[in-house]
PDB file of C-alpha atoms in Angstrom:
ATOM      1  CA  MET A 876     158.030 142.347 118.727  1.00 44.00           C
ATOM      2  CA  ALA A 877     159.801 141.668 122.339  1.00 45.00           C
ATOM      3  CA  GLU A 878     158.423 144.912 123.585  1.00 46.00           C
ATOM      4  CA  PRO A 879     154.546 144.705 123.535  1.00 49.00           C
ATOM      5  CA  ALA A 880     154.968 141.382 125.041  1.00 48.00           C
ATOM      6  CA  SER A 881     156.650 142.865 127.677  1.00 49.00           C
ATOM      7  CA  GLY A 882     154.287 145.582 127.998  1.00 51.00           C
ATOM      8  CA  ASN A 883     151.271 143.158 128.079  1.00 55.00           C
ATOM      9  CA  GLY A 884     152.944 140.851 131.062  1.00 52.00           C
ATOM     10  CA  THR A 885     153.597 144.539 133.069  1.00 55.00           C
ATOM     11  CA  SER A 886     150.022 145.085 132.636  1.00 58.00           C
ATOM     12  CA  ARG A 887     148.816 141.671 133.762  1.00 58.00           C
ATOM     13  CA  ARG A 888     151.407 141.779 136.644  1.00 57.00           C
ATOM     14  CA  SER A 889     150.286 145.148 137.596  1.00 56.00           C
ATOM     15  CA  LYS A 890     146.272 144.270 137.495  1.00 55.00           C
ATOM     16  CA  ARG A 891     147.415 141.118 139.912  1.00 55.00           C
ATOM     17  CA  ARG A 892     149.273 143.543 142.229  1.00 51.00           C
ATOM     18  CA  LYS A 893     146.096 145.843 142.284  1.00 50.00           C
ATOM     19  CA  ARG A 894     143.916 142.952 142.971  1.00 52.00           C
ATOM     20  CA  SER A 895     146.285 141.888 145.681  1.00 52.00           C
ATOM     21  CA  ARG A 896     145.228 142.914 149.203  1.00 50.00           C
ATOM     22  CA  ARG A 897     148.641 143.879 150.342  1.00 52.00           C
ATOM     23  CA  LYS A 898     148.791 146.256 147.266  1.00 52.00           C
ATOM     24  CA  ASN A 899     145.413 147.714 147.399  1.00 55.00           C
ATOM     25  CA  PRO A 900     144.149 146.992 151.267  1.00 54.00           C
ATOM     26  CA  ASP A 901     140.938 148.633 150.676  1.00 55.00           C
ATOM     27  CA  GLY A 902     139.863 146.083 147.703  1.00 56.00           C
ATOM     28  CA  THR A 903     138.443 148.862 145.373  1.00 68.00           C
ATOM     29  CA  MET A 904     138.150 147.823 141.384  1.00 70.00           C
ATOM     30  CA  THR A 905     135.823 149.104 138.621  1.00 77.00           C
ATOM     31  CA  LEU A 906     132.966 147.257 137.634  1.00 79.00           C
ATOM     32  CA  ILE A 907     135.158 145.861 134.533  1.00 86.00           C
ATOM     33  CA  GLU A 908     138.049 144.713 136.785  1.00 81.00           C
ATOM     34  CA  HIS A 909     135.031 143.038 139.063  1.00 80.00           C
ATOM     35  CA  ILE A 910     133.610 140.934 136.092  1.00 88.00           C
ATOM     36  CA  TYR A 911     137.051 139.879 135.159  1.00 87.00           C
ATOM     37  CA  GLU A 912     138.071 139.162 138.605  1.00 86.00           C
ATOM     38  CA  PHE A 913     134.680 136.942 139.059  1.00 88.00           C
ATOM     39  CA  ARG A 914     135.778 135.224 135.601  1.00 91.00           C
ATOM     40  CA  ARG A 915     138.777 134.495 136.886  1.00 90.00           C
ATOM     41  CA  ARG A 916     137.931 133.347 140.314  1.00 89.00           C
ATOM     42  CA  LEU A 917     135.118 131.036 138.535  1.00 91.00           C
ATOM     43  CA  GLY A 918     137.459 129.265 136.210  1.00 91.00           C
ATOM     44  CA  PHE A 919     139.861 128.455 138.847  1.00 91.00           C
ATOM     45  CA  ALA A 920     136.728 126.891 140.858  1.00 89.00           C
ATOM     46  CA  LEU A 921     135.577 124.792 137.964  1.00 91.00           C
ATOM     47  CA  LEU A 922     139.201 123.579 137.004  1.00 92.00           C
ATOM     48  CA  ALA A 923     139.395 122.505 140.899  1.00 89.00           C
ATOM     49  CA  VAL A 924     135.771 120.808 140.728  1.00 89.00           C
ATOM     50  CA  VAL A 925     137.353 119.194 137.322  1.00 91.00           C
ATOM     51  CA  ILE A 926     140.318 117.718 138.693  1.00 92.00           C
ATOM     52  CA  GLY A 927     138.382 116.496 141.766  1.00 89.00           C
ATOM     53  CA  GLY A 928     136.274 114.700 139.914  1.00 89.00           C
ATOM     54  CA  ILE A 929     138.825 112.956 137.484  1.00 91.00           C
ATOM     55  CA  VAL A 930     140.502 112.186 140.683  1.00 90.00           C
ATOM     56  CA  GLY A 931     137.238 110.452 141.996  1.00 88.00           C
ATOM     57  CA  PHE A 932     136.851 108.825 138.924  1.00 89.00           C
ATOM     58  CA  PHE A 933     139.557 106.625 138.846  1.00 90.00           C
ATOM     59  CA  TRP A 934     139.792 106.454 142.550  1.00 88.00           C
ATOM     60  CA  PHE A 935     136.151 104.554 142.043  1.00 86.00           C
ATOM     61  CA  SER A 936     138.052 101.179 141.050  1.00 83.00           C
ATOM     62  CA  THR A 937     141.205 101.958 142.417  1.00 85.00           C
ATOM     63  CA  LYS A 938     142.227 101.404 145.926  1.00 85.00           C
ATOM     64  CA  VAL A 939     144.604 104.059 147.598  1.00 80.00           C
ATOM     65  CA  GLY A 940     146.874 101.996 150.221  1.00 80.00           C
ATOM     66  CA  PRO A 941     144.789 101.400 153.267  1.00 83.00           C
ATOM     67  CA  ILE A 942     142.291 103.327 151.620  1.00 84.00           C
ATOM     68  CA  PRO A 943     139.319 101.043 150.263  1.00 87.00           C
ATOM     69  CA  SER A 944     138.102 101.897 146.687  1.00 87.00           C
ATOM     70  CA  LEU A 945     134.979 104.728 146.329  1.00 85.00           C
ATOM     71  CA  GLY A 946     133.039 102.071 144.645  1.00 85.00           C
ATOM     72  CA  GLU A 947     133.688  99.847 147.659  1.00 86.00           C
ATOM     73  CA  ILE A 948     132.599 102.611 149.944  1.00 86.00           C
ATOM     74  CA  VAL A 949     129.574 103.179 148.036  1.00 85.00           C
ATOM     75  CA  LYS A 950     128.881  99.473 147.737  1.00 84.00           C
ATOM     76  CA  ASP A 951     129.208  98.546 151.161  1.00 83.00           C
ATOM     77  CA  PRO A 952     125.936  99.374 152.448  1.00 82.00           C
ATOM     78  CA  TYR A 953     123.993  96.800 149.733  1.00 80.00           C
ATOM     79  CA  CYS A 954     126.797  94.131 150.672  1.00 80.00           C
ATOM     80  CA  ALA A 955     125.501  94.528 154.279  1.00 77.00           C
ATOM     81  CA  ILE A 956     122.182  93.108 153.286  1.00 75.00           C
ATOM     82  CA  PRO A 957     121.886  89.321 154.057  1.00 73.00           C
ATOM     83  CA  PRO A 958     123.023  87.193 150.988  1.00 74.00           C
ATOM     84  CA  ASP A 959     119.301  85.397 151.046  1.00 70.00           C
ATOM     85  CA  ARG A 960     117.602  88.790 150.477  1.00 70.00           C
ATOM     86  CA  ARG A 961     120.089  89.698 147.439  1.00 69.00           C
ATOM     87  CA  LEU A 962     120.042  88.711 143.835  1.00 69.00           C
ATOM     88  CA  ASN A 963     122.707  85.909 143.783  1.00 65.00           C
ATOM     89  CA  GLY A 964     123.891  86.794 147.119  1.00 63.00           C
ATOM     90  CA  TYR A 965     125.784  83.971 147.630  1.00 64.00           C
ATOM     91  CA  GLN A 966     127.851  84.126 144.240  1.00 69.00           C
ATOM     92  CA  GLY A 967     128.815  88.124 144.743  1.00 69.00           C
ATOM     93  CA  CYS A 968     127.876  91.384 145.693  1.00 77.00           C
ATOM     94  CA  GLN A 969     127.193  93.364 142.580  1.00 76.00           C
ATOM     95  CA  LEU A 970     124.880  96.281 141.623  1.00 77.00           C
ATOM     96  CA  LEU A 971     122.467  95.557 138.469  1.00 77.00           C
ATOM     97  CA  GLN A 972     123.068  97.663 135.434  1.00 79.00           C
ATOM     98  CA  THR A 973     120.276  97.789 133.315  1.00 78.00           C
ATOM     99  CA  VAL A 974     121.104 100.027 130.078  1.00 78.00           C
ATOM    100  CA  PRO A 975     124.569 100.834 128.238  1.00 79.00           C
ATOM    101  CA  PHE A 976     127.100 102.933 130.008  1.00 81.00           C
ATOM    102  CA  GLU A 977     125.138 102.916 133.287  1.00 80.00           C
ATOM    103  CA  ALA A 978     128.162 101.741 135.125  1.00 82.00           C
ATOM    104  CA  PHE A 979     130.264 104.875 133.520  1.00 86.00           C
ATOM    105  CA  MET A 980     127.637 107.496 134.317  1.00 86.00           C
ATOM    106  CA  ILE A 981     127.444 106.398 137.804  1.00 86.00           C
ATOM    107  CA  GLN A 982     131.131 106.531 138.134  1.00 86.00           C
ATOM    108  CA  LEU A 983     131.524 109.455 136.839  1.00 87.00           C
ATOM    109  CA  LYS A 984     128.270 110.895 139.103  1.00 86.00           C
ATOM    110  CA  VAL A 985     129.863 109.808 142.532  1.00 87.00           C
ATOM    111  CA  GLY A 986     133.618 110.681 141.366  1.00 87.00           C
ATOM    112  CA  LEU A 987     132.671 114.065 140.821  1.00 88.00           C
ATOM    113  CA  ALA A 988     130.781 114.545 143.772  1.00 85.00           C
ATOM    114  CA  ALA A 989     133.554 112.932 146.126  1.00 85.00           C
ATOM    115  CA  GLY A 990     136.593 114.975 144.172  1.00 85.00           C
ATOM    116  CA  ALA A 991     134.006 118.270 144.764  1.00 84.00           C
ATOM    117  CA  VAL A 992     134.119 117.386 148.647  1.00 82.00           C
ATOM    118  CA  LEU A 993     137.906 116.481 148.608  1.00 82.00           C
ATOM    119  CA  PHE A 994     139.051 119.710 146.486  1.00 84.00           C
ATOM    120  CA  SER A 995     136.295 121.700 148.357  1.00 81.00           C
ATOM    121  CA  PRO A 996     138.994 123.925 150.160  1.00 81.00           C
ATOM    122  CA  LEU A 997     140.731 124.945 146.477  1.00 83.00           C
ATOM    123  CA  TRP A 998     137.108 126.240 144.946  1.00 84.00           C
ATOM    124  CA  LEU A 999     135.751 127.897 148.400  1.00 80.00           C
ATOM    125  CA  TYR A1000     139.441 129.772 148.632  1.00 82.00           C
ATOM    126  CA  GLN A1001     138.179 131.248 145.327  1.00 84.00           C
ATOM    127  CA  VAL A1002     134.906 132.138 146.474  1.00 82.00           C
ATOM    128  CA  TRP A1003     136.459 133.310 149.483  1.00 80.00           C
ATOM    129  CA  ALA A1004     139.111 135.504 147.798  1.00 79.00           C
ATOM    130  CA  PHE A1005     136.224 136.836 145.385  1.00 81.00           C
ATOM    131  CA  ILE A1006     133.636 138.217 148.197  1.00 80.00           C
ATOM    132  CA  ALA A1007     136.214 139.094 151.324  1.00 76.00           C
ATOM    133  CA  PRO A1008     137.880 142.253 149.870  1.00 76.00           C
ATOM    134  CA  GLY A1009     134.441 143.544 150.146  1.00 74.00           C
ATOM    135  CA  LEU A1010     134.105 142.809 153.752  1.00 72.00           C
ATOM    136  CA  TYR A1011     135.214 144.584 156.887  1.00 74.00           C
ATOM    137  CA  SER A1012     137.665 142.556 158.954  1.00 75.00           C
ATOM    138  CA  LYS A1013     134.769 141.660 161.854  1.00 73.00           C
ATOM    139  CA  GLU A1014     132.630 140.686 158.693  1.00 71.00           C
ATOM    140  CA  ARG A1015     135.439 138.554 157.404  1.00 76.00           C
ATOM    141  CA  LYS A1016     135.856 136.818 161.233  1.00 76.00           C
ATOM    142  CA  TYR A1017     132.153 136.179 161.465  1.00 76.00           C
ATOM    143  CA  ALA A1018     132.377 134.817 157.785  1.00 75.00           C
ATOM    144  CA  LEU A1019     135.125 132.723 157.963  1.00 77.00           C
ATOM    145  CA  THR A1020     133.659 131.013 161.039  1.00 79.00           C
ATOM    146  CA  PHE A1021     130.353 130.307 159.605  1.00 79.00           C
ATOM    147  CA  VAL A1022     131.883 128.904 156.591  1.00 79.00           C
ATOM    148  CA  GLY A1023     134.097 126.592 158.862  1.00 81.00           C
ATOM    149  CA  PHE A1024     131.388 125.397 161.164  1.00 84.00           C
ATOM    150  CA  ALA A1025     129.238 125.038 158.193  1.00 84.00           C
ATOM    151  CA  SER A1026     131.541 122.738 156.404  1.00 83.00           C
ATOM    152  CA  VAL A1027     131.851 120.742 159.698  1.00 85.00           C
ATOM    153  CA  LEU A1028     128.268 120.535 160.226  1.00 87.00           C
ATOM    154  CA  PHE A1029     127.823 119.216 156.532  1.00 86.00           C
ATOM    155  CA  ALA A1030     130.747 116.387 156.946  1.00 86.00           C
ATOM    156  CA  GLY A1031     128.779 115.303 160.189  1.00 87.00           C
ATOM    157  CA  GLY A1032     125.439 114.981 159.169  1.00 87.00           C
ATOM    158  CA  ALA A1033     126.649 113.069 155.687  1.00 86.00           C
ATOM    159  CA  VAL A1034     128.818 110.879 158.025  1.00 87.00           C
ATOM    160  CA  LEU A1035     125.301 110.214 160.307  1.00 87.00           C
ATOM    161  CA  ALA A1036     123.651 109.399 157.164  1.00 85.00           C
ATOM    162  CA  TYR A1037     126.183 107.051 155.800  1.00 86.00           C
ATOM    163  CA  LEU A1038     126.406 105.105 159.037  1.00 86.00           C
ATOM    164  CA  LEU A1039     122.418 104.901 159.299  1.00 83.00           C
ATOM    165  CA  PHE A1040     122.055 103.895 155.678  1.00 83.00           C
ATOM    166  CA  PRO A1041     122.691  99.944 155.929  1.00 80.00           C
ATOM    167  CA  HIS A1042     120.238  99.363 158.913  1.00 79.00           C
ATOM    168  CA  ALA A1043     117.634 101.587 157.093  1.00 77.00           C
ATOM    169  CA  LEU A1044     118.438  99.509 153.740  1.00 77.00           C
ATOM    170  CA  GLN A1045     117.889  96.214 155.783  1.00 75.00           C
ATOM    171  CA  LEU A1046     114.429  97.435 157.015  1.00 74.00           C
ATOM    172  CA  LEU A1047     113.468  98.658 153.838  1.00 70.00           C
ATOM    173  CA  MET A1048     114.287  95.160 152.104  1.00 69.00           C
ATOM    174  CA  GLY A1049     112.986  93.049 155.074  1.00 66.00           C
ATOM    175  CA  PHE A1050     109.178  93.615 153.863  1.00 65.00           C
ATOM    176  CA  GLY A1051     107.683  90.864 152.034  1.00 57.00           C
ATOM    177  CA  GLN A1052     110.851  89.142 152.144  1.00 60.00           C
ATOM    178  CA  GLU A1053     109.184  85.477 151.475  1.00 63.00           C
ATOM    179  CA  GLU A1054     107.520  87.167 147.976  1.00 66.00           C
ATOM    180  CA  PHE A1055     110.188  89.331 146.695  1.00 66.00           C
ATOM    181  CA  ILE A1056     114.187  89.328 146.596  1.00 66.00           C
ATOM    182  CA  THR A1057     116.177  92.542 146.442  1.00 66.00           C
ATOM    183  CA  ALA A1058     118.023  93.569 142.957  1.00 70.00           C
ATOM    184  CA  LEU A1059     118.557  96.977 143.117  1.00 73.00           C
ATOM    185  CA  THR A1060     119.922  98.840 139.722  1.00 78.00           C
ATOM    186  CA  ALA A1061     123.058 101.252 140.089  1.00 81.00           C
ATOM    187  CA  ASP A1062     121.320 104.016 139.392  1.00 83.00           C
ATOM    188  CA  LYS A1063     118.369 103.820 141.810  1.00 82.00           C
ATOM    189  CA  TYR A1064     120.748 102.718 144.675  1.00 83.00           C
ATOM    190  CA  ILE A1065     123.285 105.598 144.417  1.00 85.00           C
ATOM    191  CA  SER A1066     120.646 108.480 143.520  1.00 84.00           C
ATOM    192  CA  PHE A1067     119.032 106.866 146.879  1.00 83.00           C
ATOM    193  CA  MET A1068     122.263 107.204 148.720  1.00 85.00           C
ATOM    194  CA  LEU A1069     123.121 110.815 147.794  1.00 85.00           C
ATOM    195  CA  SER A1070     119.869 112.006 148.268  1.00 85.00           C
ATOM    196  CA  LEU A1071     120.508 110.795 151.406  1.00 84.00           C
ATOM    197  CA  LEU A1072     123.617 112.145 152.303  1.00 85.00           C
ATOM    198  CA  ILE A1073     122.888 115.792 150.852  1.00 85.00           C
ATOM    199  CA  ILE A1074     120.031 116.106 153.144  1.00 86.00           C
ATOM    200  CA  PHE A1075     121.320 114.858 155.957  1.00 87.00           C
ATOM    201  CA  GLY A1076     124.212 117.499 155.696  1.00 86.00           C
ATOM    202  CA  ILE A1077     121.783 120.400 154.807  1.00 86.00           C
ATOM    203  CA  SER A1078     119.816 119.882 157.703  1.00 87.00           C
ATOM    204  CA  PHE A1079     122.497 120.039 159.687  1.00 88.00           C
ATOM    205  CA  GLU A1080     122.901 123.434 159.091  1.00 86.00           C
ATOM    206  CA  LEU A1081     119.663 124.556 160.458  1.00 85.00           C
ATOM    207  CA  PRO A1082     120.730 125.047 164.231  1.00 84.00           C
ATOM    208  CA  LEU A1083     123.508 126.954 162.692  1.00 86.00           C
ATOM    209  CA  LEU A1084     120.854 129.221 160.972  1.00 86.00           C
ATOM    210  CA  VAL A1085     119.462 129.675 164.601  1.00 88.00           C
ATOM    211  CA  VAL A1086     122.988 130.768 166.242  1.00 87.00           C
ATOM    212  CA  MET A1087     123.470 133.495 163.291  1.00 85.00           C
ATOM    213  CA  LEU A1088     120.092 134.823 163.752  1.00 85.00           C
ATOM    214  CA  ASN A1089     120.678 135.106 167.667  1.00 85.00           C
ATOM    215  CA  ARG A1090     124.072 137.009 167.072  1.00 83.00           C
ATOM    216  CA  VAL A1091     122.636 139.538 164.703  1.00 77.00           C
ATOM    217  CA  GLY A1092     119.307 139.984 167.040  1.00 79.00           C
ATOM    218  CA  VAL A1093     116.658 138.830 164.990  1.00 83.00           C
ATOM    219  CA  VAL A1094     115.764 135.886 167.654  1.00 86.00           C
ATOM    220  CA  LYS A1095     116.219 135.832 171.551  1.00 88.00           C
ATOM    221  CA  TYR A1096     117.027 133.067 173.867  1.00 87.00           C
ATOM    222  CA  ARG A1097     113.506 133.999 175.662  1.00 89.00           C
ATOM    223  CA  GLN A1098     112.102 133.681 172.350  1.00 89.00           C
ATOM    224  CA  LEU A1099     113.645 130.156 171.739  1.00 88.00           C
ATOM    225  CA  LYS A1100     113.007 128.788 174.844  1.00 87.00           C
ATOM    226  CA  ARG A1101     109.355 129.582 174.703  1.00 89.00           C
ATOM    227  CA  TRP A1102     109.332 127.885 170.935  1.00 90.00           C
ATOM    228  CA  ARG A1103     111.096 124.930 171.671  1.00 89.00           C
ATOM    229  CA  ARG A1104     108.602 122.192 172.190  1.00 91.00           C
ATOM    230  CA  GLY A1105     106.991 123.743 168.679  1.00 91.00           C
ATOM    231  CA  ILE A1106     110.344 123.419 167.182  1.00 90.00           C
ATOM    232  CA  VAL A1107     111.368 120.149 168.351  1.00 91.00           C
ATOM    233  CA  PHE A1108     107.915 118.697 166.931  1.00 92.00           C
ATOM    234  CA  ALA A1109     108.514 120.603 163.334  1.00 91.00           C
ATOM    235  CA  LEU A1110     111.988 118.821 163.666  1.00 89.00           C
ATOM    236  CA  PHE A1111     110.564 115.567 163.789  1.00 90.00           C
ATOM    237  CA  VAL A1112     107.856 116.058 161.051  1.00 89.00           C
ATOM    238  CA  PHE A1113     110.563 117.978 158.896  1.00 88.00           C
ATOM    239  CA  ALA A1114     112.863 114.614 159.188  1.00 86.00           C
ATOM    240  CA  ALA A1115     109.547 112.543 158.298  1.00 84.00           C
ATOM    241  CA  PHE A1116     108.996 114.016 155.221  1.00 84.00           C
ATOM    242  CA  VAL A1117     112.645 114.878 153.856  1.00 81.00           C
ATOM    243  CA  THR A1118     114.032 111.447 154.450  1.00 78.00           C
ATOM    244  CA  PRO A1119     113.395 109.336 151.440  1.00 66.00           C
ATOM    245  CA  GLY A1120     111.549 106.298 151.816  1.00 58.00           C
ATOM    246  CA  SER A1121     110.221 107.296 154.884  1.00 57.00           C
ATOM    247  CA  ASP A1122     112.095 104.110 157.102  1.00 65.00           C
ATOM    248  CA  PRO A1123     112.338 105.099 160.740  1.00 76.00           C
ATOM    249  CA  PHE A1124     116.001 104.544 161.591  1.00 74.00           C
ATOM    250  CA  SER A1125     116.698 107.681 159.004  1.00 79.00           C
ATOM    251  CA  MET A1126     113.932 109.619 160.429  1.00 83.00           C
ATOM    252  CA  LEU A1127     114.923 109.170 164.108  1.00 84.00           C
ATOM    253  CA  GLY A1128     118.337 109.630 163.375  1.00 84.00           C
ATOM    254  CA  LEU A1129     117.694 113.016 161.683  1.00 86.00           C
ATOM    255  CA  ALA A1130     115.181 114.044 164.256  1.00 88.00           C
ATOM    256  CA  GLY A1131     117.693 113.128 167.136  1.00 88.00           C
ATOM    257  CA  ALA A1132     120.622 114.915 165.836  1.00 88.00           C
ATOM    258  CA  LEU A1133     118.775 117.692 164.859  1.00 90.00           C
ATOM    259  CA  THR A1134     117.181 117.990 168.548  1.00 91.00           C
ATOM    260  CA  VAL A1135     120.489 117.631 170.238  1.00 90.00           C
ATOM    261  CA  LEU A1136     121.831 120.489 167.987  1.00 89.00           C
ATOM    262  CA  PHE A1137     118.942 122.957 168.352  1.00 90.00           C
ATOM    263  CA  GLU A1138     119.493 122.403 172.132  1.00 90.00           C
ATOM    264  CA  LEU A1139     123.141 123.278 171.852  1.00 90.00           C
ATOM    265  CA  SER A1140     122.255 126.701 169.745  1.00 90.00           C
ATOM    266  CA  ILE A1141     119.923 127.527 172.282  1.00 90.00           C
ATOM    267  CA  GLN A1142     122.171 127.230 174.946  1.00 90.00           C
ATOM    268  CA  LEU A1143     124.573 128.951 172.923  1.00 89.00           C
ATOM    269  CA  ALA A1144     121.890 131.898 172.400  1.00 88.00           C
ATOM    270  CA  ARG A1145     121.555 131.886 176.135  1.00 89.00           C
ATOM    271  CA  LEU A1146     125.168 132.596 176.819  1.00 89.00           C
ATOM    272  CA  HIS A1147     125.503 134.809 174.110  1.00 85.00           C
ATOM    273  CA  ASP A1148     122.525 136.998 175.550  1.00 85.00           C
ATOM    274  CA  ARG A1149     123.438 137.028 179.040  1.00 87.00           C
ATOM    275  CA  LYS A1150     126.587 138.628 178.021  1.00 85.00           C
ATOM    276  CA  LYS A1151     124.707 141.185 175.776  1.00 80.00           C
ATOM    277  CA  ASP A1152     122.646 141.871 179.008  1.00 77.00           C
ATOM    278  CA  ARG A1153     125.827 142.369 181.118  1.00 80.00           C
ATOM    279  CA  GLU A1154     126.907 144.805 178.661  1.00 73.00           C
ATOM    280  CA  ARG A1155     123.942 146.718 178.539  1.00 71.00           C
ATOM    281  CA  SER A1156     123.995 147.017 182.348  1.00 70.00           C
ATOM    282  CA  ASP A1157     127.592 147.959 182.262  1.00 67.00           C
ATOM    283  CA  GLU A1158     126.984 150.858 179.890  1.00 65.00           C
ATOM    284  CA  GLY A1159     123.552 151.901 181.917  1.00 61.00           C
ATOM    285  CA  TRP A1160     121.302 151.301 178.886  1.00 60.00           C
ATOM    286  CA  ASP A1161     118.568 149.264 180.926  1.00 60.00           C
ATOM    287  CA  GLN A1162     117.862 152.287 183.227  1.00 62.00           C
ATOM    288  CA  LEU A1163     116.720 154.495 180.139  1.00 61.00           C
ATOM    289  CA  ASP A1164     113.049 155.404 179.605  1.00 62.00           C
ATOM    290  CA  ASP A1165     111.617 153.997 176.273  1.00 61.00           C
ATOM    291  CA  ASP A1166     111.243 157.934 175.330  1.00 62.00           C
ATOM    292  CA  GLU A1167     114.892 158.472 176.364  1.00 60.00           C
ATOM    293  CA  ALA A1168     117.292 158.538 173.682  1.00 62.00           C
ATOM    294  CA  ALA A1169     120.421 156.079 173.858  1.00 60.00           C
ATOM    295  CA  PRO A1170     123.746 158.175 174.532  1.00 61.00           C
ATOM    296  CA  PHE A1171     125.422 157.469 171.088  1.00 59.00           C
ATOM    297  CA  SER A1172     127.384 159.929 169.104  1.00 58.00           C
ATOM    298  CA  TYR A1173     125.045 161.255 166.733  1.00 54.00           C
ATOM    299  CA  THR A1174     127.742 163.180 164.701  1.00 60.00           C
ATOM    300  CA  PRO A1175     128.634 161.934 161.503  1.00 56.00           C
ATOM    301  CA  SER A1176     132.201 162.024 160.266  1.00 52.00           C
ATOM    302  CA  THR A1177     133.127 163.990 157.031  1.00 51.00           C
ATOM    303  CA  ILE A1178     135.438 162.673 154.520  1.00 46.00           C
ATOM    304  CA  ASP A1179     137.827 165.427 155.912  1.00 48.00           C
ATOM    305  CA  ASP A1180     138.105 163.067 158.705  1.00 48.00           C
ATOM    306  CA  GLU A1181     139.075 160.129 157.482  1.00 46.00           C
ATOM    307  CA  PRO A1182     143.094 159.873 156.393  1.00 49.00           C
ATOM    308  CA  ALA A1183     143.172 159.693 152.788  1.00 50.00           C
ATOM    309  CA  ALA A1184     145.171 155.963 151.349  1.00 48.00           C
ATOM    310  CA  PRO A1185     148.134 156.645 149.610  1.00 49.00           C
ATOM    311  CA  THR A1186     147.894 155.240 145.885  1.00 46.00           C
ATOM    312  CA  ALA A1187     150.343 154.891 143.230  1.00 47.00           C
ATOM    313  CA  SER A1188     148.928 157.867 141.412  1.00 47.00           C
ATOM    314  CA  GLY A1189     150.138 159.855 143.997  1.00 47.00           C
ATOM    315  CA  GLY A1190     147.652 161.594 146.579  1.00 46.00           C
ATOM    316  CA  ARG A1191     144.352 161.180 144.851  1.00 46.00           C
ATOM    317  CA  SER A1192     142.004 158.628 147.228  1.00 44.00           C
ATOM    318  CA  ALA A1193     141.251 154.981 146.180  1.00 43.00           C
ATOM    319  CA  THR A1194     137.832 155.811 146.592  1.00 42.00           C
ATOM    320  CA  ASP A1195     137.737 157.580 143.170  1.00 43.00           C
ATOM    321  CA  ASP A1196     138.148 154.340 141.587  1.00 43.00           C
ATOM    322  CA  ILE A1197     134.737 152.868 142.882  1.00 40.00           C
ATOM    323  CA  THR A1198     132.021 152.568 140.518  1.00 38.00           C
TER     324      THR A1198
END
């Protein structure tokens, strides 16, 4: 009975070695192996999110050293409203629970969102480990750069939204202060805050999209310069539509930040196009007529020209296993 177990263990180790880039540099796998790999990476990613959700759930009501609890961080913008505008404001700062288990569900939702952000390197690595074997080294470099800047921009947008949220909340709660008093329910308040954070985070990805489109040659600096005024106007209209509550603080903050980032992306496109133009001038491509062929090598390489990758089966190319 010991031999089959050893055989299964050896088989699993051999599969792991085959998925390893050191043992399998071109990342070739059969269709079934791709499905198994996807299932494995998805399981690890979900496990990281679940663990992060558990950590966030307990962090919601627990202070970690100098770091305040997650509940205090979420509740601070509401507590910044003057006490005379809040229900029982002078007696404390608490959100209103209207249905059973609402507090539990809010703690679970906020904890899961915070845990997914804190543990994002773990589940993002699983996504990256699944797609990286199918990319060339240059494509992997661009993908890593894109993911890194996208994460930083999303975090920056969420932080800006959190900083603007108290001012927007005070403005919105200030209308009709003689006739109304603010008694926000926890569900509505948390949903409003999370939607604002997500909207700001996603909106901050727009300038990165402009830079990537310029890198692949879809848009040029000349076009962006010509469209600048229209795009800035569109950014203000976009901010007015997507900000919940339509308060001027959130709208102007989002529109102003997007305008600055868009101008930065235009300048990056300008530097990139200037570099490309200089390379074209050095190669002599700018002096070619429109009907003249570019001096490329049009001779395709054959399979015999490519060196065969050594495999464990001996001599057989790794490309034979591709499905």
